[in-house]
Short mmCIF file of C-alpha atoms in Angstrom, two decimals:
data_model
loop_
_atom_site.label_atom_id
_atom_site.label_comp_id
_atom_site.label_asym_id
_atom_site.label_seq_id
_atom_site.Cartn_x
_atom_site.Cartn_y
_atom_site.Cartn_z
CA GLU A 23 17.27 0.48 -8.40
CA ALA A 24 17.38 0.81 -4.58
CA GLY A 25 14.07 1.82 -2.75
CA VAL A 26 13.80 4.13 0.16
CA VAL A 27 15.97 2.86 3.04
CA GLN A 28 14.86 3.36 6.68
CA SER A 29 16.94 2.34 9.87
CA PRO A 30 16.53 1.05 12.23
CA ARG A 31 13.60 -1.23 11.46
CA TYR A 32 12.51 -1.72 15.11
CA LYS A 33 13.35 0.30 18.17
CA ILE A 34 12.40 -0.12 21.81
CA ILE A 35 13.15 2.64 24.20
CA GLU A 36 12.08 3.79 27.71
CA LYS A 37 10.02 6.87 28.06
CA LYS A 38 11.80 10.10 28.35
CA GLN A 39 14.72 8.80 26.16
CA PRO A 40 15.73 10.23 22.87
CA VAL A 41 15.42 8.32 19.72
CA ALA A 42 16.35 9.14 16.06
CA PHE A 43 15.24 7.61 12.65
CA TRP A 44 17.28 7.69 9.55
CA CYS A 45 15.98 7.79 6.08
CA ASN A 46 17.71 7.62 2.73
CA PRO A 47 15.46 8.35 -0.20
CA ILE A 48 15.68 7.09 -3.70
CA SER A 49 18.49 8.66 -5.67
CA GLY A 50 17.47 11.74 -7.52
CA HIS A 51 14.22 12.36 -5.49
CA ASN A 52 14.28 15.84 -4.27
CA THR A 53 10.92 15.59 -2.04
CA LEU A 54 11.03 13.67 1.15
CA TYR A 55 8.18 12.92 3.57
CA TRP A 56 7.91 11.86 7.02
CA TYR A 57 4.70 10.13 8.10
CA LEU A 58 3.32 8.78 11.35
CA GLN A 59 1.20 5.57 11.26
CA ASN A 60 -0.52 4.57 14.42
CA LEU A 61 -1.88 1.26 14.87
CA GLY A 62 -4.95 0.64 12.73
CA GLN A 63 -4.88 4.06 11.08
CA GLY A 64 -3.65 5.37 7.95
CA PRO A 65 -0.28 7.48 7.64
CA GLU A 66 -0.33 11.18 8.85
CA LEU A 67 2.10 13.65 7.25
CA LEU A 68 4.62 15.11 9.88
CA ILE A 69 6.94 16.89 7.65
CA ARG A 70 7.69 17.43 3.86
CA TYR A 71 11.09 18.60 2.60
CA GLU A 72 11.65 19.91 -1.05
CA ASN A 73 15.38 19.62 -1.34
CA GLU A 74 16.75 20.97 2.02
CA GLU A 75 13.77 23.15 2.83
CA ALA A 76 11.02 22.07 5.18
CA VAL A 77 7.99 23.29 3.12
CA ASP A 78 5.25 21.78 5.35
CA ASP A 79 5.90 21.12 9.01
CA SER A 80 2.56 22.17 10.36
CA GLN A 81 1.79 18.72 11.81
CA LEU A 82 5.09 18.23 13.50
CA PRO A 83 4.99 18.57 17.26
CA LYS A 84 7.99 20.90 17.65
CA ASP A 85 8.10 20.86 21.42
CA ARG A 86 9.56 17.21 21.05
CA PHE A 87 10.09 16.33 17.49
CA SER A 88 12.67 17.74 15.02
CA ALA A 89 13.90 16.97 11.59
CA GLU A 90 16.69 17.57 9.34
CA ARG A 91 17.63 16.94 5.78
CA LEU A 92 21.27 18.06 5.24
CA LYS A 93 22.40 18.40 1.69
CA GLY A 94 19.06 17.58 0.37
CA VAL A 95 19.43 13.88 0.62
CA ASP A 96 19.37 11.81 3.79
CA SER A 97 17.06 12.92 6.52
CA THR A 98 16.90 12.17 10.21
CA LEU A 99 13.76 12.35 12.62
CA LYS A 100 14.33 12.87 16.17
CA ILE A 101 12.19 12.53 19.26
CA GLN A 102 13.32 14.09 22.49
CA PRO A 103 11.96 13.01 25.08
CA ALA A 104 10.03 10.20 23.83
CA GLU A 105 6.49 9.65 25.44
CA LEU A 106 4.21 6.51 25.62
CA GLY A 107 2.04 7.86 22.84
CA ASP A 108 4.82 8.08 20.45
CA SER A 109 4.72 4.28 19.88
CA ALA A 110 3.91 4.01 16.32
CA VAL A 111 5.38 3.32 12.86
CA TYR A 112 7.30 6.27 11.21
CA LEU A 113 7.31 6.13 7.58
CA CYS A 114 9.71 7.91 5.11
CA ALA A 115 8.70 8.47 1.43
CA SER A 116 10.18 10.24 -1.39
CA SER A 117 9.15 11.54 -4.82
CA TRP A 118 10.75 13.13 -7.78
CA GLY A 119 8.65 16.17 -7.42
CA SER A 120 5.73 17.20 -5.13
CA SER A 121 2.85 17.32 -7.54
CA TYR A 122 0.32 14.29 -7.47
CA SER A 123 1.80 12.71 -10.70
CA ASN A 124 5.01 12.15 -8.96
CA GLU A 125 4.38 9.01 -7.24
CA GLN A 126 5.42 8.64 -3.44
CA PHE A 127 7.78 5.61 -2.89
CA PHE A 128 7.56 4.50 0.94
CA GLY A 129 10.18 2.81 2.91
CA PRO A 130 9.57 -0.05 5.19
CA GLY A 131 9.18 2.14 8.39
CA THR A 132 10.51 2.18 11.79
CA ARG A 133 8.44 0.57 14.48
CA LEU A 134 8.92 2.43 17.60
CA THR A 135 7.83 1.02 20.92
CA VAL A 136 8.15 3.37 24.06
CA LEU A 137 7.91 1.62 27.36
CA ALA B 4 -10.97 20.03 6.17
CA GLN B 5 -10.53 16.95 3.88
CA THR B 6 -11.65 13.66 5.35
CA VAL B 7 -11.22 10.09 3.97
CA THR B 8 -13.44 7.44 5.29
CA GLN B 9 -13.08 3.75 4.74
CA SER B 10 -16.02 2.00 6.40
CA GLN B 11 -14.93 -1.59 5.91
CA PRO B 12 -12.12 -2.35 8.46
CA GLU B 13 -11.74 -5.99 7.24
CA MET B 14 -12.74 -7.85 4.32
CA SER B 15 -12.14 -11.33 2.80
CA VAL B 16 -12.45 -12.83 -0.55
CA GLN B 17 -11.86 -16.22 -2.17
CA GLU B 18 -8.96 -16.48 -4.49
CA ALA B 19 -9.98 -15.79 -8.27
CA GLU B 20 -13.08 -13.88 -7.07
CA THR B 21 -13.93 -10.26 -7.40
CA VAL B 22 -13.97 -7.73 -4.14
CA THR B 23 -14.79 -4.16 -3.91
CA LEU B 24 -13.33 -1.89 -1.31
CA SER B 25 -15.22 1.37 -0.45
CA CYS B 26 -13.92 4.88 0.27
CA THR B 27 -15.87 8.18 0.67
CA TYR B 28 -14.28 11.45 1.11
CA ASP B 29 -15.44 14.93 2.04
CA THR B 30 -13.98 18.13 0.41
CA SER B 31 -15.30 21.42 -1.02
CA GLU B 32 -12.46 21.51 -3.52
CA ASN B 33 -13.12 20.93 -7.14
CA ASN B 34 -9.65 19.95 -8.39
CA TYR B 35 -8.17 16.95 -6.58
CA TYR B 36 -6.68 13.60 -6.87
CA LEU B 37 -7.53 10.16 -5.41
CA PHE B 38 -5.38 7.24 -4.69
CA TRP B 39 -5.34 3.68 -3.54
CA TYR B 40 -2.15 2.27 -1.71
CA LYS B 41 -1.47 -1.18 -0.89
CA GLN B 42 0.39 -1.98 2.37
CA PRO B 43 1.51 -5.64 2.49
CA PRO B 44 2.53 -7.33 5.85
CA SER B 45 5.98 -6.33 5.31
CA ARG B 46 4.81 -2.65 5.66
CA GLN B 47 6.19 -1.18 2.43
CA MET B 48 3.44 0.87 0.90
CA ILE B 49 2.93 0.86 -2.86
CA LEU B 50 0.70 2.76 -5.10
CA VAL B 51 -2.15 0.77 -6.78
CA ILE B 52 -3.95 3.21 -8.78
CA ARG B 53 -4.65 6.94 -9.01
CA GLN B 54 -7.49 9.12 -10.40
CA GLU B 55 -7.70 12.66 -11.37
CA ALA B 56 -11.07 14.22 -10.24
CA TYR B 57 -11.36 16.06 -13.58
CA LYS B 58 -11.47 12.91 -15.57
CA GLN B 59 -14.86 11.23 -16.04
CA GLN B 60 -13.06 7.91 -17.21
CA ASN B 61 -12.56 5.51 -14.33
CA ALA B 62 -8.86 4.54 -14.01
CA THR B 63 -7.80 1.01 -14.37
CA GLU B 64 -4.62 -1.01 -13.87
CA ASN B 65 -4.58 -4.52 -14.96
CA ARG B 66 -6.81 -6.42 -12.24
CA PHE B 67 -7.58 -3.16 -10.39
CA SER B 68 -10.13 -0.59 -11.33
CA VAL B 69 -11.92 2.19 -9.70
CA ASN B 70 -15.40 3.32 -9.51
CA PHE B 71 -15.23 7.11 -9.04
CA GLN B 72 -18.58 8.90 -8.43
CA LYS B 73 -17.68 12.58 -7.97
CA ALA B 74 -20.99 13.84 -7.14
CA ALA B 75 -21.27 11.15 -4.44
CA LYS B 76 -17.82 11.81 -3.36
CA SER B 77 -17.13 7.88 -3.62
CA PHE B 78 -13.96 6.01 -4.78
CA SER B 79 -14.10 2.43 -4.67
CA LEU B 80 -11.52 -0.12 -5.67
CA LYS B 81 -12.46 -3.30 -7.42
CA ILE B 82 -9.97 -6.15 -7.57
CA SER B 83 -10.67 -8.76 -10.04
CA ASP B 84 -9.38 -12.30 -10.09
CA SER B 85 -7.98 -12.03 -6.43
CA GLN B 86 -4.66 -13.49 -5.76
CA LEU B 87 -3.10 -14.52 -2.47
CA GLY B 88 -0.61 -11.75 -3.01
CA ASP B 89 -3.40 -9.27 -2.83
CA THR B 90 -3.58 -9.90 0.95
CA ALA B 91 -2.82 -6.49 2.47
CA MET B 92 -4.07 -3.31 3.97
CA TYR B 93 -5.43 -1.03 1.43
CA PHE B 94 -5.55 2.58 2.05
CA CYS B 95 -7.55 5.19 0.05
CA ALA B 96 -5.84 8.74 -0.01
CA PHE B 97 -6.98 12.22 -1.20
CA MET B 98 -4.77 15.23 -2.27
CA ILE B 99 -5.83 18.70 -3.37
CA PHE B 100 -4.44 19.95 -6.68
CA ASN B 101 -1.28 22.04 -5.96
CA ASN B 102 -1.49 21.10 -2.13
CA ASN B 103 0.88 18.03 -1.49
CA ASP B 104 -0.90 17.17 1.88
CA MET B 105 -2.04 13.82 1.22
CA ARG B 106 -4.81 12.51 3.71
CA PHE B 107 -5.21 8.77 4.07
CA GLY B 108 -8.29 6.80 5.28
CA ALA B 109 -7.86 4.27 8.27
CA GLY B 110 -7.47 1.25 5.73
CA THR B 111 -9.26 -1.81 4.83
CA ARG B 112 -7.50 -5.08 5.82
CA LEU B 113 -8.04 -7.52 2.79
CA THR B 114 -7.53 -11.26 3.09
CA VAL B 115 -7.54 -13.54 0.19
CA LYS B 116 -8.26 -17.25 0.87
CA PRO B 117 -7.14 -20.03 -0.94
#
C-alpha cells in the first residue's frame, strides 16, 4: 500500500514569490492534516480536513496561506507571498478517521527554503 | 492550553542497551491520549506507541514501553535492546479526547552508537 505522497520534496524560492505544496493521502483516508515543522521543533497543525471540509484551520495564517482539498482526496497548500520566516518543513498526514485511535500516517514532507 | 515538554534535546545510547526518553505535559483535562512518534533522518514520521489516559496499565510495543504517571503528568518512553535503526528524532504528543488537535513536544534526538 502506498503511503502519503508529497511533492515537491524540496523547494527553494525567493521571498515574495508564491509556492504550492501537494499531498496525496493514503487511499480511503478521509482526514487530512497539514503541519508546519520548524527546525528543531515538533510539528504544529495548520489545517485539518474531514473529506472536503476544513474543520480546523485556526492556526492557518490566512493572510498568506490557503489550502484546498478538492473531491476530498488530494490537497494543496499555498503560500503567497512567501516570507523568510516561512522556511520550514511542511508535513502532510492522513488518517481513516479523526479520533485518536485512527493513527496518523505522515508523508516525507516538503522542505521549503525562502531566500 | 496544553503543552508538551521534552527536556532532553539529545541523547545517545550504546547498541543493545536501554534508554529512557522523558516527556511531561500540562493539561487540565482528564480524558486524553499520549503518543510517541519516531522521525528518522528521512523525515517520515511513524507512530511508536500510544497510551489512553484512562488506562492505568502502561502500553508496550515489543522493545518499546512507556511509564505513564498521570498524577505527575509524565510520559516517558523506554527503548530496550537499542538498535542502530532506532536512531531518530522522537516526539512526544498529546491529544484531548474528542479534540483532534495533536500537540507535539520539541523532540529528542536519539543516537544509537555501535
